[in-house]
mmCIF file of C-alpha atoms and ligand atoms in Angstrom:
data_model
loop_
_atom_site.group_PDB
_atom_site.id
_atom_site.type_symbol
_atom_site.label_atom_id
_atom_site.label_comp_id
_atom_site.label_asym_id
_atom_site.label_seq_id
_atom_site.Cartn_x
_atom_site.Cartn_y
_atom_site.Cartn_z
ATOM 1 C CA MET L 133 0.000 0.000 0.000
ATOM 2 C CA SER L 134 1.500 3.322 -0.947
ATOM 3 C CA LYS L 135 1.894 5.818 1.866
ATOM 4 C CA LYS L 136 2.345 9.573 2.045
ATOM 5 C CA LEU L 137 5.857 11.065 1.984
ATOM 6 C CA GLU L 138 5.729 12.037 5.663
ATOM 7 C CA THR L 139 4.905 8.455 6.626
ATOM 8 C CA ASN L 140 7.524 6.958 4.317
ATOM 9 C CA ALA L 141 10.198 9.026 6.048
ATOM 10 C CA ILE L 142 9.277 7.411 9.361
ATOM 11 C CA ARG L 143 7.763 3.958 8.860
ATOM 12 C CA THR L 144 10.591 2.034 7.234
ATOM 13 C CA GLN L 145 10.149 -1.668 7.875
ATOM 14 C CA MET L 146 13.397 -2.950 9.322
ATOM 15 C CA GLU L 147 14.240 -6.356 10.730
ATOM 16 C CA ARG L 148 14.267 -6.505 14.510
ATOM 17 C CA SER L 149 16.769 -8.424 16.626
ATOM 18 C CA GLN L 150 15.716 -10.786 19.430
ATOM 19 C CA TYR L 151 15.232 -7.700 21.621
ATOM 20 C CA LEU L 152 12.360 -6.419 19.443
ATOM 21 C CA GLU L 153 13.597 -2.832 19.614
ATOM 22 C CA HIS L 154 11.086 -0.216 18.436
ATOM 23 C CA SER L 155 13.622 2.132 16.833
ATOM 24 C CA THR L 156 16.601 0.859 14.873
ATOM 25 C CA PRO L 157 19.709 0.153 16.961
ATOM 26 C CA LEU L 158 23.167 1.137 15.828
ATOM 27 C CA HIS L 159 24.955 -1.749 14.124
ATOM 28 C CA LEU L 160 28.612 -0.876 14.649
ATOM 29 C CA THR L 161 30.182 -3.946 13.118
ATOM 30 C CA SER L 162 32.544 -4.230 10.191
ATOM 31 C CA SER L 163 31.533 -7.789 9.322
ATOM 32 C CA PHE L 164 28.804 -10.381 9.888
ATOM 33 C CA VAL L 165 29.225 -14.072 10.724
ATOM 34 C CA PHE L 166 28.141 -17.145 8.786
ATOM 35 C CA GLU L 167 26.504 -20.333 10.088
ATOM 36 C CA ASP L 168 28.910 -22.560 8.186
ATOM 37 C CA ALA L 169 30.905 -22.814 4.978
ATOM 38 C CA GLU L 170 27.814 -23.402 2.873
ATOM 39 C CA ASP L 171 26.115 -20.297 4.318
ATOM 40 C CA MET L 172 29.169 -18.232 3.442
ATOM 41 C CA ARG L 173 29.352 -19.658 -0.093
ATOM 42 C CA ALA L 174 25.668 -18.983 -0.760
ATOM 43 C CA SER L 175 25.958 -15.455 0.647
ATOM 44 C CA PHE L 176 28.914 -14.555 -1.554
ATOM 45 C CA ALA L 177 27.157 -16.114 -4.548
ATOM 46 C CA GLU L 178 24.240 -13.763 -3.724
ATOM 47 C CA GLU L 179 21.876 -16.716 -3.543
ATOM 48 C CA LYS L 180 20.631 -15.121 -0.339
ATOM 49 C CA GLN L 181 20.284 -11.480 0.542
ATOM 50 C CA ARG L 182 22.182 -10.785 3.722
ATOM 51 C CA ASN L 183 24.840 -8.557 5.213
ATOM 52 C CA ILE L 184 28.402 -9.763 4.674
ATOM 53 C CA TYR L 185 30.691 -6.821 5.293
ATOM 54 C CA SER L 186 29.813 -3.197 6.055
ATOM 55 C CA ARG L 187 31.625 -1.864 2.989
ATOM 56 C CA PHE L 188 28.959 -3.770 0.995
ATOM 57 C CA THR L 189 25.826 -3.355 3.115
ATOM 58 C CA ASN L 190 24.899 -2.754 6.747
ATOM 59 C CA PRO L 191 21.419 -2.625 8.366
ATOM 60 C CA ASN L 192 21.861 1.082 9.178
ATOM 61 C CA THR L 193 22.862 2.102 5.662
ATOM 62 C CA SER L 194 20.054 -0.081 4.245
ATOM 63 C CA GLU L 195 17.489 1.689 6.407
ATOM 64 C CA PHE L 196 18.731 5.102 5.332
ATOM 65 C CA ILE L 197 18.694 4.140 1.632
ATOM 66 C CA GLN L 198 15.184 2.718 2.002
ATOM 67 C CA LYS L 199 13.849 5.965 3.476
ATOM 68 C CA VAL L 200 15.259 8.130 0.690
ATOM 69 C CA ALA L 201 14.190 5.678 -2.031
ATOM 70 C CA ASP L 202 10.622 5.493 -0.659
ATOM 71 C CA MET L 203 10.289 9.287 -0.554
ATOM 72 C CA GLU L 204 11.747 9.732 -4.038
ATOM 73 C CA GLY L 205 9.609 6.948 -5.521
ATOM 74 C CA ALA L 206 12.783 5.073 -6.500
ATOM 75 C CA GLU L 207 13.251 1.336 -6.947
ATOM 76 C CA ASP L 208 16.544 1.115 -5.088
ATOM 77 C CA GLY L 209 19.595 3.069 -3.948
ATOM 78 C CA VAL L 210 23.234 3.118 -2.838
ATOM 79 C CA SER L 211 24.717 5.184 -0.014
ATOM 80 C CA PHE L 212 28.122 6.860 0.077
ATOM 81 C CA ALA L 213 30.408 8.594 2.579
ATOM 82 C CA THR L 214 29.586 12.034 1.094
ATOM 83 C CA GLY L 215 27.530 13.696 -1.625
ATOM 84 C CA MET L 216 30.633 13.926 -3.817
ATOM 85 C CA GLY L 217 31.222 10.205 -3.228
ATOM 86 C CA ALA L 218 27.713 9.613 -4.622
ATOM 87 C CA ILE L 219 28.282 11.855 -7.650
ATOM 88 C CA PHE L 220 31.685 10.368 -8.473
ATOM 89 C CA GLY L 221 30.512 6.812 -7.810
ATOM 90 C CA THR L 222 27.524 7.282 -10.105
ATOM 91 C CA TYR L 223 29.675 8.642 -12.934
ATOM 92 C CA ALA L 224 32.502 6.146 -12.532
ATOM 93 C CA ALA L 225 30.076 3.214 -12.518
ATOM 94 C CA LEU L 226 28.064 4.237 -15.574
ATOM 95 C CA LEU L 227 30.545 5.879 -17.946
ATOM 96 C CA ASP L 228 33.137 4.314 -20.216
ATOM 97 C CA SER L 229 36.118 5.962 -21.816
ATOM 98 C CA GLY L 230 34.861 7.932 -24.815
ATOM 99 C CA ASP L 231 31.430 8.709 -23.366
ATOM 100 C CA HIS L 232 30.071 12.252 -23.289
ATOM 101 C CA VAL L 233 28.093 14.128 -20.633
ATOM 102 C CA ILE L 234 25.811 17.165 -20.971
ATOM 103 C CA SER L 235 25.499 19.241 -17.820
ATOM 104 C CA ALA L 236 23.957 22.511 -16.743
ATOM 105 C CA ARG L 237 26.670 25.157 -16.340
ATOM 106 C CA SER L 238 25.529 26.136 -12.837
ATOM 107 C CA ILE L 239 26.467 23.170 -10.682
ATOM 108 C CA PHE L 240 28.097 22.579 -7.321
ATOM 109 C CA GLY L 241 31.788 23.637 -7.351
ATOM 110 C CA SER L 242 33.339 20.230 -6.646
ATOM 111 C CA THR L 243 31.071 18.603 -9.254
ATOM 112 C CA HIS L 244 32.347 21.120 -11.795
ATOM 113 C CA THR L 245 35.953 20.319 -10.828
ATOM 114 C CA LEU L 246 35.210 16.604 -11.209
ATOM 115 C CA PHE L 247 33.886 17.211 -14.736
ATOM 116 C CA THR L 248 36.639 19.575 -15.891
ATOM 117 C CA LYS L 249 39.724 18.165 -14.172
ATOM 118 C CA TYR L 250 39.195 14.452 -13.563
ATOM 119 C CA LEU L 251 36.705 12.931 -16.045
ATOM 120 C CA PRO L 252 38.877 14.051 -19.013
ATOM 121 C CA LYS L 253 41.650 11.819 -17.600
ATOM 122 C CA TRP L 254 39.422 8.883 -18.593
ATOM 123 C CA ASN L 255 38.536 10.478 -21.924
ATOM 124 C CA ILE L 256 35.081 11.605 -20.803
ATOM 125 C CA GLU L 257 34.148 15.093 -22.000
ATOM 126 C CA THR L 258 31.382 17.347 -20.688
ATOM 127 C CA SER L 259 29.426 19.999 -22.632
ATOM 128 C CA TYR L 260 27.567 22.699 -20.721
ATOM 129 C CA PHE L 261 24.271 24.445 -21.323
ATOM 130 C CA LYS L 262 23.173 27.674 -19.683
ATOM 131 C CA VAL L 263 20.329 27.229 -17.219
ATOM 132 C CA GLU L 264 18.350 29.950 -19.039
ATOM 133 C CA GLU L 265 18.672 28.012 -22.314
ATOM 134 C CA PRO L 266 17.660 24.388 -21.707
ATOM 135 C CA GLU L 267 16.430 24.237 -25.340
ATOM 136 C CA SER L 268 20.090 24.291 -26.393
ATOM 137 C CA ILE L 269 20.610 20.831 -24.848
ATOM 138 C CA GLU L 270 19.550 19.116 -28.073
ATOM 139 C CA THR L 271 22.215 20.972 -30.070
ATOM 140 C CA LEU L 272 24.900 19.537 -27.732
ATOM 141 C CA ILE L 273 23.913 15.891 -28.117
ATOM 142 C CA GLN L 274 26.524 13.659 -29.767
ATOM 143 C CA PRO L 275 26.327 9.972 -30.726
ATOM 144 C CA ASN L 276 28.372 9.159 -27.570
ATOM 145 C CA THR L 277 26.303 11.278 -25.136
ATOM 146 C CA LYS L 278 25.221 9.113 -22.216
ATOM 147 C CA ILE L 279 24.236 11.297 -19.250
ATOM 148 C CA LEU L 280 22.214 14.517 -18.899
ATOM 149 C CA TYR L 281 22.939 16.177 -15.564
ATOM 150 C CA ALA L 282 21.481 19.113 -13.633
ATOM 151 C CA GLU L 283 20.690 20.549 -10.214
ATOM 152 C CA THR L 284 17.478 22.421 -9.499
ATOM 153 C CA PRO L 285 17.267 24.871 -7.790
ATOM 154 C CA THR L 286 20.855 25.777 -8.686
ATOM 155 C CA ASN L 287 23.593 26.807 -6.295
ATOM 156 C CA PRO L 288 24.092 29.697 -5.630
ATOM 157 C CA GLY L 289 21.944 31.397 -8.316
ATOM 158 C CA ILE L 290 18.564 29.830 -7.318
ATOM 159 C CA ASP L 291 17.557 29.279 -10.938
ATOM 160 C CA LEU L 292 15.267 26.399 -11.820
ATOM 161 C CA LEU L 293 15.456 23.783 -14.529
ATOM 162 C CA ASP L 294 12.247 22.413 -15.971
ATOM 163 C CA LEU L 295 12.304 18.754 -14.916
ATOM 164 C CA GLU L 296 9.527 17.769 -17.314
ATOM 165 C CA LEU L 297 11.470 19.253 -20.233
ATOM 166 C CA LEU L 298 14.702 17.514 -19.175
ATOM 167 C CA GLY L 299 12.803 14.241 -18.792
ATOM 168 C CA LYS L 300 11.383 14.538 -22.311
ATOM 169 C CA ILE L 301 14.757 15.346 -23.871
ATOM 170 C CA ALA L 302 16.441 12.465 -22.022
ATOM 171 C CA LYS L 303 13.758 10.023 -23.099
ATOM 172 C CA LYS L 304 13.748 11.132 -26.722
ATOM 173 C CA HIS L 305 17.532 10.757 -27.018
ATOM 174 C CA ASN L 306 17.920 7.771 -24.721
ATOM 175 C CA LEU L 307 20.086 9.619 -22.180
ATOM 176 C CA ILE L 308 20.363 8.776 -18.496
ATOM 177 C CA LEU L 309 18.869 11.763 -16.645
ATOM 178 C CA VAL L 310 20.657 12.377 -13.329
ATOM 179 C CA ILE L 311 19.369 15.101 -10.980
ATOM 180 C CA ASP L 312 21.173 16.444 -7.908
ATOM 181 C CA ASN L 313 18.097 17.101 -5.723
ATOM 182 C CA CYS L 314 20.037 18.412 -2.739
ATOM 183 C CA PHE L 315 18.479 21.886 -2.487
ATOM 184 C CA ALA L 316 14.888 20.629 -2.786
ATOM 185 C CA THR L 317 15.175 17.489 -0.591
ATOM 186 C CA PRO L 318 13.057 14.378 -1.340
ATOM 187 C CA TYR L 319 10.168 16.141 0.421
ATOM 188 C CA LEU L 320 9.737 19.181 -1.866
ATOM 189 C CA GLN L 321 10.495 17.663 -5.284
ATOM 190 C CA GLN L 322 10.636 14.135 -6.733
ATOM 191 C CA PRO L 323 12.453 14.235 -10.101
ATOM 192 C CA ILE L 324 11.668 10.576 -10.894
ATOM 193 C CA LYS L 325 8.037 11.627 -11.506
ATOM 194 C CA TYR L 326 9.312 13.706 -14.422
ATOM 195 C CA GLY L 327 11.518 11.011 -15.917
ATOM 196 C CA ALA L 328 14.798 11.228 -13.978
ATOM 197 C CA ASP L 329 16.571 7.859 -13.942
ATOM 198 C CA LEU L 330 18.727 8.679 -10.932
ATOM 199 C CA VAL L 331 18.491 11.208 -8.102
ATOM 200 C CA ILE L 332 21.505 12.166 -5.988
ATOM 201 C CA HIS L 333 21.566 13.788 -2.561
ATOM 202 C CA SER L 334 24.283 15.250 -0.430
ATOM 203 C CA ALA L 335 22.743 14.041 2.838
ATOM 204 C CA THR L 336 25.181 16.389 4.577
ATOM 205 C CA LYS L 337 22.768 19.247 3.920
ATOM 206 C CA LEU L 338 19.055 19.262 4.801
ATOM 207 C CA ILE L 339 18.780 15.505 5.274
ATOM 208 C CA ASP L 340 21.124 15.633 8.278
ATOM 209 C CA GLY L 341 19.882 19.158 8.814
ATOM 210 C CA GLN L 342 22.020 19.938 11.838
ATOM 211 C CA GLY L 343 25.483 20.269 10.294
ATOM 212 C CA ARG L 344 26.937 17.220 12.014
ATOM 213 C CA VAL L 345 27.590 14.342 9.615
ATOM 214 C CA LEU L 346 28.545 13.868 5.960
ATOM 215 C CA GLY L 347 26.714 11.449 3.706
ATOM 216 C CA GLY L 348 25.510 10.852 0.170
ATOM 217 C CA VAL L 349 23.001 8.686 -1.654
ATOM 218 C CA THR L 350 21.995 7.834 -5.222
ATOM 219 C CA VAL L 351 18.515 6.361 -5.815
ATOM 220 C CA GLY L 352 16.591 5.374 -8.938
ATOM 221 C CA ASN L 353 16.312 2.690 -11.590
ATOM 222 C CA SER L 354 17.333 -0.687 -10.137
ATOM 223 C CA GLU L 355 19.489 -1.817 -13.083
ATOM 224 C CA LEU L 356 21.573 1.360 -12.945
ATOM 225 C CA ILE L 357 21.687 1.180 -9.153
ATOM 226 C CA ARG L 358 23.067 -2.360 -9.383
ATOM 227 C CA GLU L 359 26.030 -1.066 -11.451
ATOM 228 C CA ILE L 360 26.580 1.810 -9.025
ATOM 229 C CA TYR L 361 26.353 -0.547 -6.042
ATOM 230 C CA LEU L 362 29.032 -2.846 -7.499
ATOM 231 C CA PHE L 363 31.325 0.111 -8.094
ATOM 232 C CA ALA L 364 30.653 1.448 -4.589
ATOM 233 C CA ARG L 365 31.336 -1.819 -2.815
ATOM 234 C CA ASN L 366 34.611 -2.290 -4.663
ATOM 235 C CA SER L 367 35.859 1.295 -4.473
ATOM 236 C CA GLY L 368 35.226 1.936 -0.795
ATOM 237 C CA SER L 369 33.446 5.286 -0.345
ATOM 238 C CA ALA L 370 31.074 3.579 2.115
ATOM 239 C CA LEU L 371 28.754 5.508 4.425
ATOM 240 C CA SER L 372 29.611 4.666 8.031
ATOM 241 C CA PRO L 373 26.856 2.854 9.975
ATOM 242 C CA PHE L 374 27.015 5.577 12.622
ATOM 243 C CA ASN L 375 26.409 8.352 10.088
ATOM 244 C CA ALA L 376 23.651 6.287 8.474
ATOM 245 C CA TRP L 377 21.990 5.858 11.864
ATOM 246 C CA ILE L 378 22.114 9.638 12.415
ATOM 247 C CA LEU L 379 20.758 10.267 8.914
ATOM 248 C CA SER L 380 17.859 7.801 9.329
ATOM 249 C CA LYS L 381 16.964 9.533 12.573
ATOM 250 C CA SER L 382 17.132 12.888 10.775
ATOM 251 C CA MET L 383 14.911 11.614 7.949
ATOM 252 C CA GLU L 384 12.120 11.048 10.476
ATOM 253 C CA THR L 385 11.979 14.793 11.162
ATOM 254 C CA LEU L 386 12.844 15.964 7.630
ATOM 255 C CA THR L 387 9.333 16.980 6.657
ATOM 256 C CA VAL L 388 8.589 19.048 9.780
ATOM 257 C CA ARG L 389 12.002 20.698 9.683
ATOM 258 C CA VAL L 390 11.748 21.530 6.002
ATOM 259 C CA ASP L 391 8.224 22.939 6.486
ATOM 260 C CA ARG L 392 9.628 25.405 9.023
ATOM 261 C CA HIS L 393 12.718 26.181 6.903
ATOM 262 C CA CYS L 394 10.434 27.021 3.978
ATOM 263 C CA GLN L 395 8.002 29.187 5.981
ATOM 264 C CA THR L 396 10.838 31.226 7.500
ATOM 265 C CA ALA L 397 12.673 31.455 4.161
ATOM 266 C CA LEU L 398 9.619 32.788 2.325
ATOM 267 C CA ALA L 399 8.934 35.380 5.052
ATOM 268 C CA THR L 400 12.620 36.374 5.060
ATOM 269 C CA ALA L 401 12.743 36.643 1.253
ATOM 270 C CA GLU L 402 9.718 38.987 1.393
ATOM 271 C CA PHE L 403 11.387 41.036 4.127
ATOM 272 C CA LEU L 404 14.608 41.335 2.081
ATOM 273 C CA GLU L 405 12.697 42.313 -1.038
ATOM 274 C CA SER L 406 11.229 45.303 0.809
ATOM 275 C CA HIS L 407 14.609 46.567 2.102
ATOM 276 C CA PRO L 408 16.006 49.652 0.284
ATOM 277 C CA LYS L 409 19.659 48.446 0.412
ATOM 278 C CA ILE L 410 18.814 45.408 -1.710
ATOM 279 C CA ASN L 411 18.767 45.271 -5.514
ATOM 280 C CA TRP L 412 17.071 41.927 -6.019
ATOM 281 C CA VAL L 413 16.052 38.749 -4.206
ATOM 282 C CA LYS L 414 15.725 35.292 -5.702
ATOM 283 C CA TYR L 415 13.655 32.643 -3.990
ATOM 284 C CA PRO L 416 11.572 30.087 -5.938
ATOM 285 C CA PHE L 417 8.270 30.875 -4.209
ATOM 286 C CA LEU L 418 8.579 34.684 -4.462
ATOM 287 C CA LYS L 419 6.172 35.976 -7.117
ATOM 288 C CA SER L 420 9.025 38.057 -8.568
ATOM 289 C CA HIS L 421 11.110 34.943 -9.345
ATOM 290 C CA PRO L 422 11.182 34.680 -13.162
ATOM 291 C CA GLN L 423 10.333 30.989 -12.880
ATOM 292 C CA TYR L 424 7.677 31.273 -10.174
ATOM 293 C CA GLU L 425 5.147 29.270 -12.223
ATOM 294 C CA LEU L 426 7.649 26.465 -12.801
ATOM 295 C CA ALA L 427 8.541 26.469 -9.093
ATOM 296 C CA LYS L 428 4.861 26.051 -8.204
ATOM 297 C CA LYS L 429 4.576 23.196 -10.667
ATOM 298 C CA GLN L 430 7.538 21.051 -9.668
ATOM 299 C CA MET L 431 8.194 22.016 -6.026
ATOM 300 C CA SER L 432 5.713 21.857 -3.149
ATOM 301 C CA GLN L 433 7.476 24.741 -1.308
ATOM 302 C CA GLY L 434 10.404 27.054 -2.075
ATOM 303 C CA GLY L 435 13.193 25.472 -0.004
ATOM 304 C CA SER L 436 15.571 27.049 2.486
ATOM 305 C CA ILE L 437 18.048 28.944 0.296
ATOM 306 C CA ILE L 438 17.722 32.596 -0.764
ATOM 307 C CA ALA L 439 20.032 34.572 -3.048
ATOM 308 C CA PHE L 440 20.034 38.373 -2.949
ATOM 309 C CA GLU L 441 22.203 41.294 -3.977
ATOM 310 C CA VAL L 442 23.205 44.123 -1.685
ATOM 311 C CA LYS L 443 23.818 47.525 -3.250
ATOM 312 C CA GLY L 444 27.473 48.562 -3.424
ATOM 313 C CA GLY L 445 29.331 45.583 -4.905
ATOM 314 C CA ILE L 446 32.139 43.523 -3.344
ATOM 315 C CA GLU L 447 32.914 45.969 -0.517
ATOM 316 C CA ALA L 448 29.285 46.213 0.542
ATOM 317 C CA GLY L 449 29.042 42.420 0.489
ATOM 318 C CA ARG L 450 32.043 42.083 2.818
ATOM 319 C CA ASP L 451 30.830 44.881 5.105
ATOM 320 C CA PHE L 452 27.443 43.215 5.317
ATOM 321 C CA LEU L 453 28.966 39.892 6.419
ATOM 322 C CA ASN L 454 31.123 41.638 9.006
ATOM 323 C CA ALA L 455 28.127 43.479 10.479
ATOM 324 C CA LEU L 456 26.171 40.304 11.233
ATOM 325 C CA ASN L 457 25.861 39.206 14.848
ATOM 326 C CA MET L 458 24.054 35.890 14.934
ATOM 327 C CA LEU L 459 24.129 34.394 11.421
ATOM 328 C CA SER L 460 27.120 32.122 10.800
ATOM 329 C CA ILE L 461 29.675 32.827 8.098
ATOM 330 C CA SER L 462 30.260 29.291 6.850
ATOM 331 C CA SER L 463 30.270 27.364 3.590
ATOM 332 C CA ASN L 464 27.715 24.720 4.605
ATOM 333 C CA LEU L 465 23.967 24.969 4.002
ATOM 334 C CA GLY L 466 20.796 23.226 5.123
ATOM 335 C CA ASP L 467 21.701 23.542 8.813
ATOM 336 C CA SER L 468 19.455 24.371 11.770
ATOM 337 C CA ARG L 469 21.657 27.477 12.143
ATOM 338 C CA SER L 470 21.258 30.140 9.444
ATOM 339 C CA ILE L 471 24.366 30.514 7.287
ATOM 340 C CA ILE L 472 25.516 33.372 5.086
ATOM 341 C CA THR L 473 28.103 33.321 2.307
ATOM 342 C CA HIS L 474 29.390 36.011 -0.044
ATOM 343 C CA PRO L 475 30.526 33.949 -3.052
ATOM 344 C CA ALA L 476 32.358 36.780 -4.887
ATOM 345 C CA SER L 477 34.798 37.381 -2.015
ATOM 346 C CA THR L 478 35.023 33.774 -0.745
ATOM 347 C CA THR L 479 34.057 30.536 -2.554
ATOM 348 C CA HIS L 480 34.311 32.037 -6.072
ATOM 349 C CA TYR L 481 37.075 34.553 -5.275
ATOM 350 C CA LYS L 482 39.521 32.971 -7.742
ATOM 351 C CA LEU L 483 37.210 33.339 -10.753
ATOM 352 C CA SER L 484 37.339 36.401 -12.998
ATOM 353 C CA GLU L 485 34.315 38.690 -12.842
ATOM 354 C CA ALA L 486 33.228 37.450 -16.301
ATOM 355 C CA ASP L 487 33.405 33.804 -15.195
ATOM 356 C CA ARG L 488 31.497 34.631 -12.024
ATOM 357 C CA LEU L 489 28.775 36.402 -13.972
ATOM 358 C CA GLU L 490 28.410 33.401 -16.254
ATOM 359 C CA VAL L 491 27.252 31.327 -13.275
ATOM 360 C CA GLY L 492 25.096 34.175 -11.958
ATOM 361 C CA ILE L 493 27.391 35.434 -9.190
ATOM 362 C CA THR L 494 27.365 39.214 -9.069
ATOM 363 C CA ASP L 495 29.741 41.130 -6.788
ATOM 364 C CA GLY L 496 27.134 41.999 -4.174
ATOM 365 C CA MET L 497 25.390 38.628 -4.223
ATOM 366 C CA ILE L 498 24.759 36.893 -0.915
ATOM 367 C CA ARG L 499 23.565 33.326 -0.335
ATOM 368 C CA LEU L 500 21.469 32.784 2.745
ATOM 369 C CA SER L 501 20.682 29.306 4.060
ATOM 370 C CA VAL L 502 17.728 29.927 6.336
ATOM 371 C CA GLY L 503 17.878 27.905 9.552
ATOM 372 C CA LEU L 504 15.388 27.051 12.249
ATOM 373 C CA GLU L 505 15.889 30.075 14.505
ATOM 374 C CA HIS L 506 12.846 32.317 15.037
ATOM 375 C CA LYS L 507 12.240 34.352 11.896
ATOM 376 C CA GLU L 508 12.211 37.619 13.875
ATOM 377 C CA ASP L 509 15.747 36.995 15.159
ATOM 378 C CA ILE L 510 17.005 36.143 11.662
ATOM 379 C CA GLN L 511 15.417 39.244 10.168
ATOM 380 C CA LYS L 512 16.647 41.481 13.017
ATOM 381 C CA ASP L 513 20.247 40.388 12.354
ATOM 382 C CA LEU L 514 19.871 40.912 8.602
ATOM 383 C CA LYS L 515 18.278 44.335 9.092
ATOM 384 C CA LYS L 516 20.967 45.536 11.458
ATOM 385 C CA ALA L 517 23.726 44.468 9.038
ATOM 386 C CA LEU L 518 21.941 45.995 6.027
ATOM 387 C CA ASP L 519 21.434 49.271 7.873
ATOM 388 C CA THR L 520 25.196 49.570 8.522
ATOM 389 C CA ILE L 521 26.409 49.251 4.906
ATOM 390 C CA ARG L 522 26.898 52.491 3.044
HETATM 391 C C1 LIG R 836 27.188 20.007 -0.770
HETATM 392 C C2 LIG R 836 26.711 19.623 -2.106
HETATM 393 C C3 LIG R 836 27.263 18.516 -2.780
HETATM 394 C C4 LIG R 836 28.414 17.712 -2.203
HETATM 395 O O1 LIG R 836 28.079 17.060 -1.032
HETATM 396 P P1 LIG R 836 29.158 16.654 0.096
HETATM 397 O O2 LIG R 836 28.333 15.859 1.055
HETATM 398 O O3 LIG R 836 29.721 17.925 0.653
HETATM 399 O O4 LIG R 836 30.205 15.837 -0.578
HETATM 400 C C5 LIG R 836 26.751 18.200 -4.023
HETATM 401 N N1 LIG R 836 25.758 18.913 -4.591
HETATM 402 C C6 LIG R 836 25.209 19.981 -3.978
HETATM 403 C C7 LIG R 836 24.125 20.741 -4.660
HETATM 404 C C8 LIG R 836 25.657 20.373 -2.722
HETATM 405 O O5 LIG R 836 25.121 21.447 -2.120
#
């Protein structure tokens, strides 16, 4: 019987031990024992499904995978030590030398480095399309194109990609559609509904939600997942059972946390939009977002991340950060504590202004990851800092 998302995040059916525990215990063990030689043979031959070694599977990682897969409507999944482990593992498992990838230009920094610096070592090239021009994807397709890749909403520009359009293009040209769904979480957006074959999460962000553990997961089509699983178990970027236990616990509160993140983020985006020191604000569920209609169609709420531009360029951006009292200056996001970054003077400092603009990073642009503090305290801190910049 199919259940609602909120229930799927909580009611994962796990095996109980002889103690009949209600919530899942922590299984800190590197290996599992066999009854006899025949049991071990049959287990390695995969004639029976059971845990052998925690680099392969572990009850805690299985529970975590099951929760994400259920929420995303996926057949199966594989967990990894980090989000980047999931992205690299997915690519390494599915691509051969000579294959070609098409990706949105606005993607997470380390993913971009993976595509530009490392995949070419194995003769895998990537072509990029601008997020404002998804129609150009078809002009980039080559006979050897295998994967179409995107994030939506994008980081840090908060642009959206039309998942239905990407799904149609992927289907028409027989491409594997891979979506990094980190900003939306499995609660706000389920790309598989629109034709994604695989969905990747950095569980480090909103899935953990309290900035404590790293983790990653890829879910989707079971045949592809089987390939990714075999790569994962042989290459060793395994999620630790302890982190998986934390993440499963976090999944149970994901929907209530994300509801609050979204309510506070929308109120804060509206507050920022009305402030005279601000040029523009981008948040998917603000009516002024150029893709507001698309946001309403494919997301159930706007998420926790806001981009905005303070007047006065780089200096104003730095002054603004320095005038904050409570908000953390940190590079993480999706934490219970609100986090501010100024990409032009920090994460994207090395890029030329032209390169920054190409990925939507203007000099005065600020990224705000809205936490779970009271919205009045968040807005008070923002207002005080905005009032001090000249
Ligand atoms: C953080 C992040 C990643 C990488 O995840 P890690 O857990 O830090 O390895 C990938 N994609 C997006 C969109 C992210 O925000």
